[in-house]
Amino acid sequence: MSEAMIANAADQSPASEQDRRQKLELNKLQKRLRRDVGQAIADFSMIEAGDKVMCCLSGGKDSYAMLDILLNLQKSAPVSFELIAVNLDQKQPGFPEEVLPEYLASLGVEYHIIEKDTYSIVKEKVPEGKTTCGLCSRLRRGILYNFAEEHGVTKIALGHHRDDLLETLFLNMFYGGKLKSMPPVLHSDDGRNTVIRPLAYAREKDIARYASLRKFPIIPCNLCGSQENLQRQVIKEMFQTWDKQHPGRLETMFRALCNVEPSHLADPNLYDFKEGKRLGGKRQAVVQSAEPDTSPDFGRLDLLNI
């Protein structure tokens, strides 16, 4: 072998080895996410035969991963269901409106781009310097709920993952005075829509790495110019520290979220302490205070934070 051929082989070897390792890592992550999503779907009866599932895409890593895994599972699922992808173009300045249509067209999946100028409405209604997230989320929710009903959608899939559910739990405890999170399955108050979160068992760090290896065309989430949700960021940083210093703590915390003992809490609307029995379903006999409840509702606020 000539010196030139040996040199060329040496130059290519590290790159080939790196590609091989990345393929192995990608395959491992895909299997893990498939298992997580499949288990969540089974545990919470998220998708049933004949369902028409609307995957809400924001252009972020979570919703890309959710659609990718659901499309993968659809091929081998024991029941037949339909998938469509939907993005709400809110006409934010600088939004790269060509990215999602090009990506979705390359997948061959049915997709819809809803164009609604909610950006102008939010800017008009929210005072300068105030966060726009609350009003923006409510507008998005209404638009997507209406679209789902008009197009025969039976399930609305959002890209919230395990860490989102835990963060919301702590946000509500620390700032809202409530013990609540975002459920894997949520029926809207008016009964028109059912929201599912197929990534409920998936770890954010797995999704982030998977998105990087899959090279999803990520759209930045800072286009609207709204201030960062500092409260959520504080919780996120706390979790990251715990995950490094106490491996397994987040997993234990999530198991606790799925293993609730109402009789060992202190909510008389959830457990009848006099009779010694649980009160099922929605909160019952809620005492109406003379003062309106102004505490933040992070589960509602973050419903479409995808």
mmCIF file of C-alpha atoms in Angstrom:
data_model
loop_
_atom_site.group_PDB
_atom_site.id
_atom_site.type_symbol
_atom_site.label_atom_id
_atom_site.label_comp_id
_atom_site.label_asym_id
_atom_site.label_seq_id
_atom_site.Cartn_x
_atom_site.Cartn_y
_atom_site.Cartn_z
ATOM 1 C CA MET A 1 0.000 0.000 0.000
ATOM 2 C CA SER A 2 1.372 3.396 -0.967
ATOM 3 C CA GLU A 3 2.093 6.071 1.662
ATOM 4 C CA ALA A 4 -0.689 8.223 0.194
ATOM 5 C CA MET A 5 -3.255 5.429 0.620
ATOM 6 C CA ILE A 6 -2.108 4.794 4.204
ATOM 7 C CA ALA A 7 -2.368 8.497 5.032
ATOM 8 C CA ASN A 8 -5.808 8.708 3.453
ATOM 9 C CA ALA A 9 -7.041 5.694 5.442
ATOM 10 C CA ALA A 10 -5.678 7.227 8.650
ATOM 11 C CA ASP A 11 -7.507 10.479 7.929
ATOM 12 C CA GLN A 12 -10.817 8.710 7.364
ATOM 13 C CA SER A 13 -10.607 6.271 10.289
ATOM 14 C CA PRO A 14 -11.457 8.686 13.150
ATOM 15 C CA ALA A 15 -14.430 10.059 11.251
ATOM 16 C CA SER A 16 -15.707 6.572 10.443
ATOM 17 C CA GLU A 17 -15.333 5.498 14.069
ATOM 18 C CA GLN A 18 -17.203 8.593 15.232
ATOM 19 C CA ASP A 19 -20.008 7.941 12.741
ATOM 20 C CA ARG A 20 -20.264 4.335 13.947
ATOM 21 C CA ARG A 21 -20.503 5.405 17.577
ATOM 22 C CA GLN A 22 -23.125 8.024 16.791
ATOM 23 C CA LYS A 23 -25.231 5.485 14.895
ATOM 24 C CA LEU A 24 -25.056 3.104 17.846
ATOM 25 C CA GLU A 25 -26.004 5.896 20.245
ATOM 26 C CA LEU A 26 -28.861 7.011 17.997
ATOM 27 C CA ASN A 27 -30.174 3.456 17.764
ATOM 28 C CA LYS A 28 -29.988 3.055 21.550
ATOM 29 C CA LEU A 29 -31.774 6.360 22.167
ATOM 30 C CA GLN A 30 -34.490 5.577 19.639
ATOM 31 C CA LYS A 31 -35.178 2.219 21.311
ATOM 32 C CA ARG A 32 -35.339 3.894 24.728
ATOM 33 C CA LEU A 33 -37.705 6.628 23.552
ATOM 34 C CA ARG A 34 -39.861 4.102 21.690
ATOM 35 C CA ARG A 35 -40.114 2.090 24.896
ATOM 36 C CA ASP A 36 -40.926 5.175 26.984
ATOM 37 C CA VAL A 37 -43.579 6.420 24.573
ATOM 38 C CA GLY A 38 -45.075 2.978 24.021
ATOM 39 C CA GLN A 39 -45.300 2.392 27.779
ATOM 40 C CA ALA A 40 -46.948 5.782 28.377
ATOM 41 C CA ILE A 41 -49.480 5.146 25.617
ATOM 42 C CA ALA A 42 -50.338 1.761 27.134
ATOM 43 C CA ASP A 43 -50.423 2.895 30.771
ATOM 44 C CA PHE A 44 -52.724 5.857 30.134
ATOM 45 C CA SER A 45 -54.714 4.544 27.127
ATOM 46 C CA MET A 46 -53.551 7.533 25.103
ATOM 47 C CA ILE A 47 -54.172 6.176 21.614
ATOM 48 C CA GLU A 48 -56.920 3.781 20.587
ATOM 49 C CA ALA A 49 -57.954 2.132 17.354
ATOM 50 C CA GLY A 50 -59.265 4.645 14.823
ATOM 51 C CA ASP A 51 -57.884 7.715 16.611
ATOM 52 C CA LYS A 52 -56.867 10.753 14.600
ATOM 53 C CA VAL A 53 -53.895 12.205 16.465
ATOM 54 C CA MET A 54 -52.844 15.805 15.905
ATOM 55 C CA CYS A 55 -49.154 16.357 16.716
ATOM 56 C CA CYS A 56 -48.615 20.001 17.628
ATOM 57 C CA LEU A 57 -45.227 21.165 16.367
ATOM 58 C CA SER A 58 -43.492 24.313 17.553
ATOM 59 C CA GLY A 59 -40.141 23.694 15.896
ATOM 60 C CA GLY A 60 -38.514 22.728 19.193
ATOM 61 C CA LYS A 61 -36.666 19.512 20.021
ATOM 62 C CA ASP A 62 -39.521 17.991 22.027
ATOM 63 C CA SER A 63 -42.271 18.198 19.416
ATOM 64 C CA TYR A 64 -39.894 17.030 16.665
ATOM 65 C CA ALA A 65 -38.948 13.986 18.750
ATOM 66 C CA MET A 66 -42.588 13.267 19.594
ATOM 67 C CA LEU A 67 -43.639 13.225 15.931
ATOM 68 C CA ASP A 68 -40.593 11.171 14.948
ATOM 69 C CA ILE A 69 -41.250 8.474 17.559
ATOM 70 C CA LEU A 70 -45.012 8.357 16.916
ATOM 71 C CA LEU A 71 -44.424 7.911 13.179
ATOM 72 C CA ASN A 72 -42.004 5.109 14.021
ATOM 73 C CA LEU A 73 -44.447 3.417 16.395
ATOM 74 C CA GLN A 74 -47.322 3.797 13.941
ATOM 75 C CA LYS A 75 -45.653 1.279 11.630
ATOM 76 C CA SER A 76 -45.722 -1.514 14.211
ATOM 77 C CA ALA A 77 -48.568 -0.512 16.535
ATOM 78 C CA PRO A 78 -51.160 -3.223 17.288
ATOM 79 C CA VAL A 79 -53.938 -0.725 16.482
ATOM 80 C CA SER A 80 -54.418 1.505 13.472
ATOM 81 C CA PHE A 81 -54.413 5.253 14.013
ATOM 82 C CA GLU A 82 -53.923 8.367 11.902
ATOM 83 C CA LEU A 83 -51.287 11.065 12.425
ATOM 84 C CA ILE A 84 -51.311 14.674 11.228
ATOM 85 C CA ALA A 85 -48.832 17.410 12.079
ATOM 86 C CA VAL A 86 -49.977 20.951 12.833
ATOM 87 C CA ASN A 87 -48.006 24.136 13.380
ATOM 88 C CA LEU A 88 -49.419 27.488 14.401
ATOM 89 C CA ASP A 89 -47.620 30.337 12.611
ATOM 90 C CA GLN A 90 -48.266 33.268 14.947
ATOM 91 C CA LYS A 91 -46.555 35.751 12.633
ATOM 92 C CA GLN A 92 -43.707 36.491 14.978
ATOM 93 C CA PRO A 93 -41.070 38.686 13.301
ATOM 94 C CA GLY A 94 -38.173 36.593 12.068
ATOM 95 C CA PHE A 95 -40.023 33.265 12.222
ATOM 96 C CA PRO A 96 -38.528 31.022 9.480
ATOM 97 C CA GLU A 97 -41.866 29.944 8.030
ATOM 98 C CA GLU A 98 -40.321 27.682 5.392
ATOM 99 C CA VAL A 99 -38.529 25.337 7.830
ATOM 100 C CA LEU A 100 -41.425 23.215 9.087
ATOM 101 C CA PRO A 101 -43.272 22.823 5.752
ATOM 102 C CA GLU A 102 -40.069 21.673 4.051
ATOM 103 C CA TYR A 103 -39.273 19.209 6.835
ATOM 104 C CA LEU A 104 -42.807 17.795 7.046
ATOM 105 C CA ALA A 105 -43.079 17.476 3.275
ATOM 106 C CA SER A 106 -39.857 15.442 3.293
ATOM 107 C CA LEU A 107 -41.472 13.002 5.769
ATOM 108 C CA GLY A 108 -44.558 12.533 3.634
ATOM 109 C CA VAL A 109 -46.839 13.135 6.612
ATOM 110 C CA GLU A 110 -50.072 15.112 6.306
ATOM 111 C CA TYR A 111 -49.514 18.544 7.773
ATOM 112 C CA HIS A 112 -51.277 21.866 8.236
ATOM 113 C CA ILE A 113 -49.833 25.316 8.899
ATOM 114 C CA ILE A 114 -52.358 27.547 10.671
ATOM 115 C CA GLU A 115 -51.621 31.220 10.083
ATOM 116 C CA LYS A 116 -52.994 33.498 12.815
ATOM 117 C CA ASP A 117 -51.467 36.836 13.751
ATOM 118 C CA THR A 118 -51.691 36.371 17.509
ATOM 119 C CA TYR A 119 -48.369 38.185 17.877
ATOM 120 C CA SER A 120 -49.986 41.547 17.114
ATOM 121 C CA ILE A 121 -52.855 40.826 19.513
ATOM 122 C CA VAL A 122 -50.466 39.964 22.344
ATOM 123 C CA LYS A 123 -48.311 43.030 21.727
ATOM 124 C CA GLU A 124 -51.414 45.216 21.733
ATOM 125 C CA LYS A 125 -52.910 43.759 24.924
ATOM 126 C CA VAL A 126 -49.819 43.155 27.105
ATOM 127 C CA PRO A 127 -48.039 46.210 28.567
ATOM 128 C CA GLU A 128 -44.415 46.758 27.567
ATOM 129 C CA GLY A 129 -42.028 44.842 29.796
ATOM 130 C CA LYS A 130 -44.605 42.268 30.939
ATOM 131 C CA THR A 131 -44.306 38.623 29.919
ATOM 132 C CA THR A 132 -46.525 37.625 27.010
ATOM 133 C CA CYS A 133 -46.541 33.866 27.713
ATOM 134 C CA GLY A 134 -49.913 33.666 29.488
ATOM 135 C CA LEU A 135 -52.050 35.385 26.853
ATOM 136 C CA CYS A 136 -50.073 33.796 24.022
ATOM 137 C CA SER A 137 -50.729 30.293 25.436
ATOM 138 C CA ARG A 138 -54.456 30.930 25.829
ATOM 139 C CA LEU A 139 -54.759 32.162 22.242
ATOM 140 C CA ARG A 140 -52.830 29.178 20.899
ATOM 141 C CA ARG A 141 -54.928 26.770 22.906
ATOM 142 C CA GLY A 142 -58.195 28.143 21.557
ATOM 143 C CA ILE A 143 -56.993 28.112 17.946
ATOM 144 C CA LEU A 144 -55.667 24.544 18.142
ATOM 145 C CA TYR A 145 -58.729 23.255 19.993
ATOM 146 C CA ASN A 146 -61.023 24.721 17.327
ATOM 147 C CA PHE A 147 -58.875 23.326 14.503
ATOM 148 C CA ALA A 148 -58.948 19.875 16.101
ATOM 149 C CA GLU A 149 -62.728 19.895 16.377
ATOM 150 C CA GLU A 150 -63.196 21.120 12.795
ATOM 151 C CA HIS A 151 -60.921 18.385 11.386
ATOM 152 C CA GLY A 152 -62.229 15.403 13.324
ATOM 153 C CA VAL A 153 -59.177 15.109 15.574
ATOM 154 C CA THR A 154 -59.725 12.792 18.545
ATOM 155 C CA LYS A 155 -56.423 13.343 20.368
ATOM 156 C CA ILE A 156 -54.152 16.413 20.562
ATOM 157 C CA ALA A 157 -50.534 15.366 21.206
ATOM 158 C CA LEU A 158 -48.195 17.800 22.961
ATOM 159 C CA GLY A 159 -44.451 17.397 23.430
ATOM 160 C CA HIS A 160 -44.191 17.738 27.215
ATOM 161 C CA HIS A 161 -41.725 15.271 28.738
ATOM 162 C CA ARG A 162 -41.057 13.862 32.214
ATOM 163 C CA ASP A 163 -38.971 16.854 33.304
ATOM 164 C CA ASP A 164 -41.748 19.251 32.242
ATOM 165 C CA LEU A 165 -44.218 17.395 34.457
ATOM 166 C CA LEU A 166 -41.854 17.492 37.434
ATOM 167 C CA GLU A 167 -40.976 21.155 36.898
ATOM 168 C CA THR A 168 -44.655 22.063 36.772
ATOM 169 C CA LEU A 169 -45.260 20.155 40.005
ATOM 170 C CA PHE A 170 -42.598 22.204 41.790
ATOM 171 C CA LEU A 171 -43.705 25.475 40.178
ATOM 172 C CA ASN A 172 -47.213 24.948 41.499
ATOM 173 C CA MET A 173 -45.903 24.035 44.961
ATOM 174 C CA PHE A 174 -43.387 26.879 45.237
ATOM 175 C CA TYR A 175 -45.347 29.676 43.572
ATOM 176 C CA GLY A 176 -48.980 28.542 43.331
ATOM 177 C CA GLY A 177 -49.669 26.761 46.596
ATOM 178 C CA LYS A 178 -51.089 23.731 44.777
ATOM 179 C CA LEU A 179 -50.040 20.102 44.533
ATOM 180 C CA LYS A 180 -50.602 19.568 40.810
ATOM 181 C CA SER A 181 -48.762 18.999 37.573
ATOM 182 C CA MET A 182 -49.668 18.311 33.932
ATOM 183 C CA PRO A 183 -51.373 14.917 33.515
ATOM 184 C CA PRO A 184 -50.375 12.510 30.713
ATOM 185 C CA VAL A 185 -54.013 12.685 29.510
ATOM 186 C CA LEU A 186 -56.200 15.758 29.954
ATOM 187 C CA HIS A 187 -59.809 16.249 28.905
ATOM 188 C CA SER A 188 -60.680 19.882 28.245
ATOM 189 C CA ASP A 189 -63.188 21.548 30.557
ATOM 190 C CA ASP A 190 -65.835 21.730 27.813
ATOM 191 C CA GLY A 191 -65.343 18.070 26.873
ATOM 192 C CA ARG A 192 -64.510 18.869 23.249
ATOM 193 C CA ASN A 193 -60.881 17.792 23.201
ATOM 194 C CA THR A 194 -58.484 15.275 24.712
ATOM 195 C CA VAL A 195 -54.843 16.250 25.175
ATOM 196 C CA ILE A 196 -52.179 13.545 25.417
ATOM 197 C CA ARG A 197 -48.488 13.771 26.297
ATOM 198 C CA PRO A 198 -46.765 10.718 24.765
ATOM 199 C CA LEU A 199 -43.332 11.832 26.079
ATOM 200 C CA ALA A 200 -44.519 11.780 29.714
ATOM 201 C CA TYR A 201 -41.987 9.050 30.608
ATOM 202 C CA ALA A 202 -39.116 10.432 28.488
ATOM 203 C CA ARG A 203 -36.160 12.293 29.996
ATOM 204 C CA GLU A 204 -35.310 15.701 28.579
ATOM 205 C CA LYS A 205 -31.612 14.890 28.259
ATOM 206 C CA ASP A 206 -32.448 11.839 26.127
ATOM 207 C CA ILE A 207 -34.680 13.937 23.882
ATOM 208 C CA ALA A 208 -32.050 16.673 23.549
ATOM 209 C CA ARG A 209 -29.361 14.202 22.507
ATOM 210 C CA TYR A 210 -31.723 12.378 20.153
ATOM 211 C CA ALA A 211 -32.691 15.665 18.471
ATOM 212 C CA SER A 212 -29.023 16.527 18.030
ATOM 213 C CA LEU A 213 -28.178 13.166 16.472
ATOM 214 C CA ARG A 214 -31.269 13.260 14.224
ATOM 215 C CA LYS A 215 -30.330 16.809 13.182
ATOM 216 C CA PHE A 216 -33.853 18.186 13.493
ATOM 217 C CA PRO A 217 -34.143 21.734 12.032
ATOM 218 C CA ILE A 218 -34.687 23.416 15.405
ATOM 219 C CA ILE A 219 -36.379 26.826 15.405
ATOM 220 C CA PRO A 220 -35.239 29.043 18.326
ATOM 221 C CA CYS A 221 -37.863 29.822 20.961
ATOM 222 C CA ASN A 222 -36.786 33.428 21.602
ATOM 223 C CA LEU A 223 -38.340 35.039 18.543
ATOM 224 C CA CYS A 224 -41.164 36.815 20.360
ATOM 225 C CA GLY A 225 -38.802 38.793 22.572
ATOM 226 C CA SER A 226 -40.750 37.836 25.705
ATOM 227 C CA GLN A 227 -38.780 37.559 28.912
ATOM 228 C CA GLU A 228 -37.592 34.133 29.927
ATOM 229 C CA ASN A 229 -39.734 32.210 32.380
ATOM 230 C CA LEU A 230 -37.321 32.777 35.276
ATOM 231 C CA GLN A 231 -39.320 30.711 37.744
ATOM 232 C CA ARG A 232 -39.176 27.627 35.530
ATOM 233 C CA GLN A 233 -35.494 28.226 34.860
ATOM 234 C CA VAL A 234 -34.757 28.220 38.607
ATOM 235 C CA ILE A 235 -36.504 24.847 38.947
ATOM 236 C CA LYS A 236 -34.723 23.455 35.883
ATOM 237 C CA GLU A 237 -31.307 24.434 37.251
ATOM 238 C CA MET A 238 -32.179 22.886 40.620
ATOM 239 C CA PHE A 239 -33.094 19.617 38.873
ATOM 240 C CA GLN A 240 -29.864 19.633 36.868
ATOM 241 C CA THR A 241 -27.856 19.991 40.089
ATOM 242 C CA TRP A 242 -29.781 17.164 41.751
ATOM 243 C CA ASP A 243 -29.334 14.930 38.718
ATOM 244 C CA LYS A 244 -25.555 15.391 38.881
ATOM 245 C CA GLN A 245 -25.159 15.157 42.661
ATOM 246 C CA HIS A 246 -27.859 12.557 43.338
ATOM 247 C CA PRO A 247 -28.315 10.267 40.296
ATOM 248 C CA GLY A 248 -31.736 8.654 40.271
ATOM 249 C CA ARG A 249 -33.466 11.344 42.335
ATOM 250 C CA LEU A 250 -35.554 12.630 39.414
ATOM 251 C CA GLU A 251 -36.642 9.083 38.596
ATOM 252 C CA THR A 252 -37.756 8.567 42.210
ATOM 253 C CA MET A 253 -39.597 11.896 42.178
ATOM 254 C CA PHE A 254 -41.484 10.925 39.047
ATOM 255 C CA ARG A 255 -42.447 7.562 40.550
ATOM 256 C CA ALA A 256 -43.901 9.509 43.472
ATOM 257 C CA LEU A 257 -45.975 11.568 41.024
ATOM 258 C CA CYS A 258 -47.479 8.277 39.801
ATOM 259 C CA ASN A 259 -47.979 6.827 43.278
ATOM 260 C CA VAL A 260 -50.215 9.208 45.252
ATOM 261 C CA GLU A 261 -51.814 8.384 48.611
ATOM 262 C CA PRO A 262 -54.734 10.822 49.107
ATOM 263 C CA SER A 263 -55.276 9.767 52.729
ATOM 264 C CA HIS A 264 -51.707 10.818 53.548
ATOM 265 C CA LEU A 265 -52.159 14.359 52.241
ATOM 266 C CA ALA A 266 -54.420 17.035 53.702
ATOM 267 C CA ASP A 267 -57.038 17.850 51.086
ATOM 268 C CA PRO A 268 -60.587 17.168 52.367
ATOM 269 C CA ASN A 269 -61.885 17.577 48.817
ATOM 270 C CA LEU A 270 -59.757 14.614 47.740
ATOM 271 C CA TYR A 271 -60.236 12.411 50.799
ATOM 272 C CA ASP A 272 -63.157 12.281 53.221
ATOM 273 C CA PHE A 273 -61.304 12.064 56.537
ATOM 274 C CA LYS A 274 -64.531 11.731 58.539
ATOM 275 C CA GLU A 275 -65.842 8.745 56.566
ATOM 276 C CA GLY A 276 -62.385 7.422 55.697
ATOM 277 C CA LYS A 277 -62.870 7.143 51.954
ATOM 278 C CA ARG A 278 -61.527 8.654 48.761
ATOM 279 C CA LEU A 279 -63.468 11.188 46.746
ATOM 280 C CA GLY A 280 -62.937 10.242 43.123
ATOM 281 C CA GLY A 281 -62.815 12.343 39.990
ATOM 282 C CA LYS A 282 -62.777 16.112 40.004
ATOM 283 C CA ARG A 283 -62.544 18.144 43.186
ATOM 284 C CA GLN A 284 -65.852 17.949 45.060
ATOM 285 C CA ALA A 285 -67.566 20.424 47.398
ATOM 286 C CA VAL A 286 -64.998 23.105 46.707
ATOM 287 C CA VAL A 287 -65.454 25.941 49.192
ATOM 288 C CA GLN A 288 -66.112 29.191 47.351
ATOM 289 C CA SER A 289 -64.001 31.925 48.881
ATOM 290 C CA ALA A 290 -65.128 35.538 48.933
ATOM 291 C CA GLU A 291 -61.789 36.399 47.379
ATOM 292 C CA PRO A 292 -61.030 35.137 43.854
ATOM 293 C CA ASP A 293 -58.161 32.657 43.530
ATOM 294 C CA THR A 294 -55.368 34.695 41.980
ATOM 295 C CA SER A 295 -52.610 32.119 42.471
ATOM 296 C CA PRO A 296 -50.876 31.128 39.229
ATOM 297 C CA ASP A 297 -51.982 27.941 37.519
ATOM 298 C CA PHE A 298 -48.828 26.568 35.932
ATOM 299 C CA GLY A 299 -50.483 23.485 34.460
ATOM 300 C CA ARG A 300 -52.854 25.707 32.499
ATOM 301 C CA LEU A 301 -50.213 28.309 31.681
ATOM 302 C CA ASP A 302 -47.828 25.766 30.212
ATOM 303 C CA LEU A 303 -50.421 23.650 28.413
ATOM 304 C CA LEU A 304 -49.058 24.548 24.990
ATOM 305 C CA ASN A 305 -45.479 25.314 25.925
ATOM 306 C CA ILE A 306 -44.218 22.942 23.232
#
